[in-house]
N, CA, C and O atoms as a printed pandas DataFrame, in Angstrom:
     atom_number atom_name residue_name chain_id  residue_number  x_coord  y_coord  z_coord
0              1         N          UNK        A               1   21.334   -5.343  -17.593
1              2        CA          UNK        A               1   20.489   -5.798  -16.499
2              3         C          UNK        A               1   19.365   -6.633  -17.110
3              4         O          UNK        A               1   18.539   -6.174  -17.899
4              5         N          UNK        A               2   19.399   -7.855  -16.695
5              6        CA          UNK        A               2   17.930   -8.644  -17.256
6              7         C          UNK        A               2   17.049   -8.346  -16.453
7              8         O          UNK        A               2   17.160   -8.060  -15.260
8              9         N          UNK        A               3   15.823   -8.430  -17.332
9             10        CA          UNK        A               3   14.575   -8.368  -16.137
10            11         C          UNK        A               3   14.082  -10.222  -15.769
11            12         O          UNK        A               3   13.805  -11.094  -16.592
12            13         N          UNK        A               4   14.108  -10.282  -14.834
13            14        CA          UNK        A               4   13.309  -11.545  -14.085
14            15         C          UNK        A               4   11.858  -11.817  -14.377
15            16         O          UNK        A               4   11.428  -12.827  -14.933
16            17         N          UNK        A               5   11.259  -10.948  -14.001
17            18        CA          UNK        A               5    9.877  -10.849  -13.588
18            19         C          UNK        A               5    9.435   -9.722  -13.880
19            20         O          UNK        A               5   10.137   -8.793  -14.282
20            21         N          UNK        A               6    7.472   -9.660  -13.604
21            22        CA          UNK        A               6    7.141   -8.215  -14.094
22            23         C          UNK        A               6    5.759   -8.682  -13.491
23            24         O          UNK        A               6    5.557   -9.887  -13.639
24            25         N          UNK        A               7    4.921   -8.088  -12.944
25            26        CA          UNK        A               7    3.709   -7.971  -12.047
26            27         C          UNK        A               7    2.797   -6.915  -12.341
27            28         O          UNK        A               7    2.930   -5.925  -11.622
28            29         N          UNK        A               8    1.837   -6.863  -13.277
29            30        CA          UNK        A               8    1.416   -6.070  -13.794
30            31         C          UNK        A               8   -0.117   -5.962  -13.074
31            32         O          UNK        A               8   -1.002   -6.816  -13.034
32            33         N          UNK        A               9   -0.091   -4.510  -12.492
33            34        CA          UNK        A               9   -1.714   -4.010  -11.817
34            35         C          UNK        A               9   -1.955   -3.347  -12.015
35            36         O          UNK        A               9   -1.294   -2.322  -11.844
36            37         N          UNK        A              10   -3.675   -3.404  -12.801
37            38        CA          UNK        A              10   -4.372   -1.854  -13.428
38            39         C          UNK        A              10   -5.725   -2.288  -12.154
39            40         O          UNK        A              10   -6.239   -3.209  -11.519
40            41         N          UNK        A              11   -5.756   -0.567  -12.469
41            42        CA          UNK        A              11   -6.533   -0.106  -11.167
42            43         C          UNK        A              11   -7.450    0.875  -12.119
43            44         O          UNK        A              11   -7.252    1.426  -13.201
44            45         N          UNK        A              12   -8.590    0.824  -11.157
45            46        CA          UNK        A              12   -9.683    2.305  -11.506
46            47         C          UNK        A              12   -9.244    3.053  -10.652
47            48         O          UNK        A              12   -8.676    2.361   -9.807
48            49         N          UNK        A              13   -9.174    4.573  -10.296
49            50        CA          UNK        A              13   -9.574    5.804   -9.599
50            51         C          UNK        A              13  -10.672    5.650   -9.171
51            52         O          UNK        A              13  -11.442    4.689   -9.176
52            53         N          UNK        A              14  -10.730    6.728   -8.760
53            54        CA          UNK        A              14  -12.725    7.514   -8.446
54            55         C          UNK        A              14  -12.995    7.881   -9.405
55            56         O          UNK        A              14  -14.220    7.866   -9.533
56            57         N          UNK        A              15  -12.418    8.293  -10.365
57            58        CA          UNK        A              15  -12.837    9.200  -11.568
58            59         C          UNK        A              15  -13.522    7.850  -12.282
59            60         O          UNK        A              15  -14.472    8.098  -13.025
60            61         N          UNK        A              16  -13.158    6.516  -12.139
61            62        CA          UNK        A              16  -13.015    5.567  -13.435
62            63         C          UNK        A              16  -12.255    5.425  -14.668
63            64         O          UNK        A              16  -12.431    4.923  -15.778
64            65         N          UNK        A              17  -11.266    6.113  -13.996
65            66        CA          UNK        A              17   -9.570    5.993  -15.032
66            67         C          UNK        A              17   -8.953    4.798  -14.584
67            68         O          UNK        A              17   -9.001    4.071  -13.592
68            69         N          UNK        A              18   -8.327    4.859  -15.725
69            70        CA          UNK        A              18   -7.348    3.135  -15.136
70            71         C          UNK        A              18   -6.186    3.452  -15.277
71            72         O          UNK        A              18   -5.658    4.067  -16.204
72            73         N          UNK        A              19   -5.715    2.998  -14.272
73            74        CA          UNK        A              19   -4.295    3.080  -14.352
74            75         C          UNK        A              19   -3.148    2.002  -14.131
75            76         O          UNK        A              19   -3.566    0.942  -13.665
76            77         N          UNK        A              20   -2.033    2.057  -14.331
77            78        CA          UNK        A              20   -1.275    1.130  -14.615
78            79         C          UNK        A              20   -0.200    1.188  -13.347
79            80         O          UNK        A              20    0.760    1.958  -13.329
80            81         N          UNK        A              21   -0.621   -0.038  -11.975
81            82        CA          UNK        A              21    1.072   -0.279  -11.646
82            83         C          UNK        A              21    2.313   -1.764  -11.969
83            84         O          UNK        A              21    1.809   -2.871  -12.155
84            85         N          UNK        A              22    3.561   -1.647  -11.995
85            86        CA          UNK        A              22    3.814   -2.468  -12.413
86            87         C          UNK        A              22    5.358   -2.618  -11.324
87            88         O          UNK        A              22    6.132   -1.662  -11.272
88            89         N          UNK        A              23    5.648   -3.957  -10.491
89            90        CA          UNK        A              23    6.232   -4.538  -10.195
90            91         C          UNK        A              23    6.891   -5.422  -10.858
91            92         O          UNK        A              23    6.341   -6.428  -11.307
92            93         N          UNK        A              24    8.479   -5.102  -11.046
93            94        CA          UNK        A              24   10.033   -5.294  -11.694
94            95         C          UNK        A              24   10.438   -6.151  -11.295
95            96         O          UNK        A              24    9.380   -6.342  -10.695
96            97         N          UNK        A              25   11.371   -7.454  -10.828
97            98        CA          UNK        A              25   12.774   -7.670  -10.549
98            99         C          UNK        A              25   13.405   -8.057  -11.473
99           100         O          UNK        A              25   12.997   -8.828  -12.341
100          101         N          UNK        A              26   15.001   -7.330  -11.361
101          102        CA          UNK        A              26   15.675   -7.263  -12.220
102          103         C          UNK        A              26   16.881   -7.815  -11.487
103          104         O          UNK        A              26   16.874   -7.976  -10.267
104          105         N          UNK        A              27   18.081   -8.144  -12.385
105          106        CA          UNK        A              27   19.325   -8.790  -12.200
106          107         C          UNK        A              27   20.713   -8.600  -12.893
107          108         O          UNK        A              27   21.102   -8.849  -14.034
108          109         N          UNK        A              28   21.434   -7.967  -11.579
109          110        CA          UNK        A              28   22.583   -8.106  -12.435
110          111         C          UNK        A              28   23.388   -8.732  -11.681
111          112         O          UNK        A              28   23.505   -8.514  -10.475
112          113         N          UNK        A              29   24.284   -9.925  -12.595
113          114        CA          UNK        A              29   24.932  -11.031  -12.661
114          115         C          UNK        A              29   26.355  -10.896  -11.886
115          116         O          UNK        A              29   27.170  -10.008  -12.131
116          117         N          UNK        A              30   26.543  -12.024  -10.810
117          118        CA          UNK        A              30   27.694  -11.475   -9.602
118          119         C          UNK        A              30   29.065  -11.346  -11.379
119          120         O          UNK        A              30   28.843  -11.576  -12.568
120          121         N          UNK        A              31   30.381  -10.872  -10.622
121          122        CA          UNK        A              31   31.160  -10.634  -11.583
122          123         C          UNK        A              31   32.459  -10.725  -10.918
123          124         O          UNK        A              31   32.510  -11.163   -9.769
124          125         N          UNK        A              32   33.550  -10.337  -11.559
125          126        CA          UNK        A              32   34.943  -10.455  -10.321
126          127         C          UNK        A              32   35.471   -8.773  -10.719
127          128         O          UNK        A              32   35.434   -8.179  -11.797
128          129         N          UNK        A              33   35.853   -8.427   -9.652
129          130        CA          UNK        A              33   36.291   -6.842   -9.746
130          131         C          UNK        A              33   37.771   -6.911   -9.453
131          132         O          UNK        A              33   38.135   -7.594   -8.495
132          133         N          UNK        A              34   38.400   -6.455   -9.974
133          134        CA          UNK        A              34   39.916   -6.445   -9.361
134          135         C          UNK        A              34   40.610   -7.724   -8.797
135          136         O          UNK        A              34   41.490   -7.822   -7.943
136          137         N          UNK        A              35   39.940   -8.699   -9.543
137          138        CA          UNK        A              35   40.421  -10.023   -9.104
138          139         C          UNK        A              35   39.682  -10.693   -7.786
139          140         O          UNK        A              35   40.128  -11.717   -7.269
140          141         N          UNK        A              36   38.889  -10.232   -7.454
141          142        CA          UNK        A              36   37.789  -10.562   -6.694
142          143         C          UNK        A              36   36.530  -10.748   -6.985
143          144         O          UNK        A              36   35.966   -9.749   -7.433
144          145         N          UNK        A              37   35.761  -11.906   -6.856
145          146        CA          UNK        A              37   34.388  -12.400   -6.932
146          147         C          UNK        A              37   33.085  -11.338   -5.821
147          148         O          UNK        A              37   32.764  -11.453   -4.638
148          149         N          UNK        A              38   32.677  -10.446   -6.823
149          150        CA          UNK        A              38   31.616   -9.669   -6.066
150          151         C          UNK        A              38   30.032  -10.467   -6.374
151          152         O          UNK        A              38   29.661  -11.059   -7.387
152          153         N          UNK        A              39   29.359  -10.234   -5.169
153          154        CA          UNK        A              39   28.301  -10.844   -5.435
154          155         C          UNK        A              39   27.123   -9.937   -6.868
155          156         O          UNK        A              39   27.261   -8.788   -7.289
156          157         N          UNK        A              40   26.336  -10.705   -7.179
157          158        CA          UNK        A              40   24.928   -9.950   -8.217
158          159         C          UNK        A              40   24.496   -8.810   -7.170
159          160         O          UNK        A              40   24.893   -8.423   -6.070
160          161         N          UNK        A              41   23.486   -8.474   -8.068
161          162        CA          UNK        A              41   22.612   -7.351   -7.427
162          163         C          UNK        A              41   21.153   -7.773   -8.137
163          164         O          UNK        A              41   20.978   -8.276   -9.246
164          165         N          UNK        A              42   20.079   -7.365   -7.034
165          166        CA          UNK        A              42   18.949   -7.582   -7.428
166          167         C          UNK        A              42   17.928   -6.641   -7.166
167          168         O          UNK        A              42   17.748   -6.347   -5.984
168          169         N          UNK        A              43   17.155   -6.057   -8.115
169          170        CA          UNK        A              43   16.486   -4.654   -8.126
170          171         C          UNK        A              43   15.171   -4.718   -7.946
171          172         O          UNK        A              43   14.712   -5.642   -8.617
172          173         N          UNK        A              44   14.332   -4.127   -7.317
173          174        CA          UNK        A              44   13.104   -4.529   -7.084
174          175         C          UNK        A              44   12.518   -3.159   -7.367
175          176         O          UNK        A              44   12.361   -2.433   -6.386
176          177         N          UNK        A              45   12.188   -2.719   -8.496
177          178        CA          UNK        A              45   11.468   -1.538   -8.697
178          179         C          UNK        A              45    9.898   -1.812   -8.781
179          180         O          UNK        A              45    9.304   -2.890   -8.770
180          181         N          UNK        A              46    9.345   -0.353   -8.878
181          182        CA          UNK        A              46    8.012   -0.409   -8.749
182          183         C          UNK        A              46    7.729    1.120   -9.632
183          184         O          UNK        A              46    8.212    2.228   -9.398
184          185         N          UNK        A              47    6.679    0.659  -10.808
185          186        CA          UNK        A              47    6.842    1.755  -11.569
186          187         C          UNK        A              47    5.152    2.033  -11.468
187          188         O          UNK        A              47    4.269    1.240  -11.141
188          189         N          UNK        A              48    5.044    3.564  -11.903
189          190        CA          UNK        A              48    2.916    3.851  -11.879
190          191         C          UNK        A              48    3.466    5.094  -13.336
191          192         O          UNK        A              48    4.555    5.533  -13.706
192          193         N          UNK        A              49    2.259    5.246  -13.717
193          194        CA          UNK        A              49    2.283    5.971  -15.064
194          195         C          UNK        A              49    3.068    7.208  -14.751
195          196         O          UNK        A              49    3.731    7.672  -15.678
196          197         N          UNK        A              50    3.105    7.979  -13.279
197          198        CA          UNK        A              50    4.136    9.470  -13.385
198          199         C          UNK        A              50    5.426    8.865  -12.759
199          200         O          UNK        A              50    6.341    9.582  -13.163
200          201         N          UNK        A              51    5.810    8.120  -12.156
201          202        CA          UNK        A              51    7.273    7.872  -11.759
202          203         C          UNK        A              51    7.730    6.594  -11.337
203          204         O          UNK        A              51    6.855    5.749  -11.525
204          205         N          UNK        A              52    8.818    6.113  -10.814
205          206        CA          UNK        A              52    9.418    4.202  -10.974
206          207         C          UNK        A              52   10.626    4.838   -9.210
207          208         O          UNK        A              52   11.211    5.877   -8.904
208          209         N          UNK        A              53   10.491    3.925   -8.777
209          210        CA          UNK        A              53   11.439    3.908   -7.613
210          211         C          UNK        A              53   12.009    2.330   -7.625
211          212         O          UNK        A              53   11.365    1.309   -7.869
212          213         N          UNK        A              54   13.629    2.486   -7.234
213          214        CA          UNK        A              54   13.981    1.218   -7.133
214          215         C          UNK        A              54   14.554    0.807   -5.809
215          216         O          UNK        A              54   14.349    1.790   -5.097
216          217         N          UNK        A              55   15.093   -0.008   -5.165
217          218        CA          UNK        A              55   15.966   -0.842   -4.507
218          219         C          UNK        A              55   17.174   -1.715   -5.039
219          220         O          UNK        A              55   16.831   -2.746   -5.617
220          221         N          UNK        A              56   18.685   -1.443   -4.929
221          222        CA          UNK        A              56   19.193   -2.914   -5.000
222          223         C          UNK        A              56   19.338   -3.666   -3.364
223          224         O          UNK        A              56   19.600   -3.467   -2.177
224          225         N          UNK        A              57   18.967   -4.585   -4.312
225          226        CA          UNK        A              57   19.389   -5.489   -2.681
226          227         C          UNK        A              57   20.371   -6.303   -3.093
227          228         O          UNK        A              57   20.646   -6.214   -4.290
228          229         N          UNK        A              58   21.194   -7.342   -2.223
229          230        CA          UNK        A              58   22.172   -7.822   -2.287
230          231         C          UNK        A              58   21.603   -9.098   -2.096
231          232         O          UNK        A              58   20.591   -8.927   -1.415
232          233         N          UNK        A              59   21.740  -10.186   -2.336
233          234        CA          UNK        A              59   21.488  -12.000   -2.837
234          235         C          UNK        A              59   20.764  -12.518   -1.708
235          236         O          UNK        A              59   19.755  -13.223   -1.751
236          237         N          UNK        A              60   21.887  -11.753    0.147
237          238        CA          UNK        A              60   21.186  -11.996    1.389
238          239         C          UNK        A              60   20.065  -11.207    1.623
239          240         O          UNK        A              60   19.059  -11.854    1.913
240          241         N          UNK        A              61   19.940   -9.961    1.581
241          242        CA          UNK        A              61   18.647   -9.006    1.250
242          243         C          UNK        A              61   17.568   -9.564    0.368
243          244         O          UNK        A              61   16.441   -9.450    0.850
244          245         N          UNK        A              62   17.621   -9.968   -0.456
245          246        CA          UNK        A              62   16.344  -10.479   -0.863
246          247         C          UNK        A              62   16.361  -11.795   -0.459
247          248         O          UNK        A              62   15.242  -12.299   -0.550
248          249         N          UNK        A              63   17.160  -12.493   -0.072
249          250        CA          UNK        A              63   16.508  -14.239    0.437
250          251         C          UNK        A              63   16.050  -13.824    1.856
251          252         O          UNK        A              63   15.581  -14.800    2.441
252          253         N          UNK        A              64   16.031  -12.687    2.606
253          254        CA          UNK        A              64   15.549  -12.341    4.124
254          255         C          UNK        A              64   14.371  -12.051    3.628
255          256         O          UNK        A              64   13.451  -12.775    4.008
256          257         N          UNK        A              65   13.999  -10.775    2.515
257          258        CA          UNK        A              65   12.920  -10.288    2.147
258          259         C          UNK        A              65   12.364  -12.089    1.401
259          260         O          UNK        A              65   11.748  -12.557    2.358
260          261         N          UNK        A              66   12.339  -12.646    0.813
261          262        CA          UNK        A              66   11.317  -13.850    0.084
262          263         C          UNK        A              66   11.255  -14.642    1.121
263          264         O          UNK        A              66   10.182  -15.244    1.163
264          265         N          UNK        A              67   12.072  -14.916    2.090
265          266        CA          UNK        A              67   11.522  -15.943    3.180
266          267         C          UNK        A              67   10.430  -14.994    4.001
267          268         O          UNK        A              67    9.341  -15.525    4.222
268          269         N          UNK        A              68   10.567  -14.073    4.319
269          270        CA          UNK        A              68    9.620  -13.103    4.734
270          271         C          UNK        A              68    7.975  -13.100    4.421
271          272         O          UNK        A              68    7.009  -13.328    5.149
272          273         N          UNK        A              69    8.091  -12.749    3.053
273          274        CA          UNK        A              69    7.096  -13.009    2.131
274          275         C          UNK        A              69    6.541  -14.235    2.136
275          276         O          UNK        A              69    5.430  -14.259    2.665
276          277         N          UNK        A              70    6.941  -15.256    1.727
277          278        CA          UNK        A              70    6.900  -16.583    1.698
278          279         C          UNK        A              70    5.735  -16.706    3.178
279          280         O          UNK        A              70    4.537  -16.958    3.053
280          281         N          UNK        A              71    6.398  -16.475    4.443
281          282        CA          UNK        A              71    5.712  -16.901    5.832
282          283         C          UNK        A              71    4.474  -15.955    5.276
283          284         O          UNK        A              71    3.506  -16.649    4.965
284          285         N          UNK        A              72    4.307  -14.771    5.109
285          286        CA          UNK        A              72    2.754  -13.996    5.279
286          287         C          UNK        A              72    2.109  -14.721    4.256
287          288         O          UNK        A              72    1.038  -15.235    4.579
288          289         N          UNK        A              73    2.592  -14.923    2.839
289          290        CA          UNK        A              73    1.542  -15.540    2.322
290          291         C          UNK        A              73    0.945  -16.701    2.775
291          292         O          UNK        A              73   -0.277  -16.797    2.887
292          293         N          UNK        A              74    1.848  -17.737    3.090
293          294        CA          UNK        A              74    1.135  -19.009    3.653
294          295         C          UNK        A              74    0.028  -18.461    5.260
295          296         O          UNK        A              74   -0.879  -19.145    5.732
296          297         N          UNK        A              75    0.288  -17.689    5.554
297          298        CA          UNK        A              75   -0.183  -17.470    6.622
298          299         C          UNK        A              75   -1.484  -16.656    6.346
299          300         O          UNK        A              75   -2.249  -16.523    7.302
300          301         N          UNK        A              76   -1.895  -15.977    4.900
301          302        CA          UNK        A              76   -2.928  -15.300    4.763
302          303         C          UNK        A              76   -3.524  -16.173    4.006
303          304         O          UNK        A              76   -4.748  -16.040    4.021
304          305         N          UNK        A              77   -2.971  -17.362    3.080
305          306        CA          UNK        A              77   -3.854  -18.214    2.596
306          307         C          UNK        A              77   -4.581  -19.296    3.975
307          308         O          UNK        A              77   -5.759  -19.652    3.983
308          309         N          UNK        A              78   -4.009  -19.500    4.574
309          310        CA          UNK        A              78   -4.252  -20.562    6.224
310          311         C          UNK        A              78   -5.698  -19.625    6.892
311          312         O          UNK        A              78   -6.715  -20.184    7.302
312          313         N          UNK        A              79   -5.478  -18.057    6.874
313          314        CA          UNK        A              79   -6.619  -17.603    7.440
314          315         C          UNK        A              79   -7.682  -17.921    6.342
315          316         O          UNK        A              79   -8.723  -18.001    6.994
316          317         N          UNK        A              80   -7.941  -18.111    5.238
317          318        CA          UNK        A              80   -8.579  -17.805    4.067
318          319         C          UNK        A              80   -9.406  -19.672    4.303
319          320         O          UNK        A              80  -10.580  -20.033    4.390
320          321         N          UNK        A              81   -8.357  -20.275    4.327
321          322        CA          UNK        A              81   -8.651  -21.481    4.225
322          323         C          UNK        A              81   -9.702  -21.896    5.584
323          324         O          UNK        A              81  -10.813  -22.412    5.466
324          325         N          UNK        A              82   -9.148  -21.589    6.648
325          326        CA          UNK        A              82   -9.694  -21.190    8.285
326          327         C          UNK        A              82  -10.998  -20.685    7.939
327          328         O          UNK        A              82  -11.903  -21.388    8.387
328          329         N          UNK        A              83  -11.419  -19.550    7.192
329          330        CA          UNK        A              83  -12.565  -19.129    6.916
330          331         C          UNK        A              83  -13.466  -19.659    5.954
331          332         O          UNK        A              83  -14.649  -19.321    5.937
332          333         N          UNK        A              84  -12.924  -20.556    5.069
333          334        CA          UNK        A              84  -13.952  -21.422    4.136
334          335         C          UNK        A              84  -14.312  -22.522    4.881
335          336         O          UNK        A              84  -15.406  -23.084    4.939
336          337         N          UNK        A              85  -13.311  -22.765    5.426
337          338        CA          UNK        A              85  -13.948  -24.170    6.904
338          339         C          UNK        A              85  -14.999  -23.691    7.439
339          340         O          UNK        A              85  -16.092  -24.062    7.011
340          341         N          UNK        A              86  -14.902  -22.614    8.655
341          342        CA          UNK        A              86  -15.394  -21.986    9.242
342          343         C          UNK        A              86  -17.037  -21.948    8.232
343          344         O          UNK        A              86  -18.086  -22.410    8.681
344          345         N          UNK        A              87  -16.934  -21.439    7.145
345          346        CA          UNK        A              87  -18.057  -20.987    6.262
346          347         C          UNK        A              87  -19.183  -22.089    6.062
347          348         O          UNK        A              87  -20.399  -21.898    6.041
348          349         N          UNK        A              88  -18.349  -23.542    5.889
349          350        CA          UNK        A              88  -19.087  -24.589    5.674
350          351         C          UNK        A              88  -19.762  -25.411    6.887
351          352         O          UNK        A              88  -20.481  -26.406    6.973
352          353         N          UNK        A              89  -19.309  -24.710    7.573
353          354        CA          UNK        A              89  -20.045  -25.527    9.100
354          355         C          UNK        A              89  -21.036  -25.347    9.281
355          356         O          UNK        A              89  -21.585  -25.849   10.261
């Protein structure tokens, strides 16, 4: 499995401990099974210093999930932008 990507976030507590989370995607490469072309798989784990949970998704599963993504971000940078306008008036 290759890894793609890696998203690395340290955080304080209340205490003022830091801690470590870290966002994965990983890939494994479509292949042919029994003489058939199966699609990849693509893993989207999420790991914190006591435990890691994953997802595979399938090629259409994550292009639903990144077009997804894709619309909120442009849409939270547009409010952001909306509000520095707003700011300078």
């Amino acid at each position: 499995m290759a890894i793609e990507d890696e998203i690395i976030h340290w955080w304080k507590d209340e205490k003022g401990e830091q801690h470590r989370n870290a966002m994965r995607i990983e890939r494994e490469n479509a292949q042919e099974v029994n003489g058939f072309p199966r699609d990849g798989v693509i893993v989207f784990r999420i790991m914190n210093s006591a435990s890691q949970q994953s997802i595979r998704l399938s090629p259409d599963e994550a292009l639903r999930i990144s077009t997804q993504l894709l619309a909120v971000a442009k849409e939270l940078l547009n409010q952001k932008r909306k509000l520095w306008n707003e700011h300078e008036d």
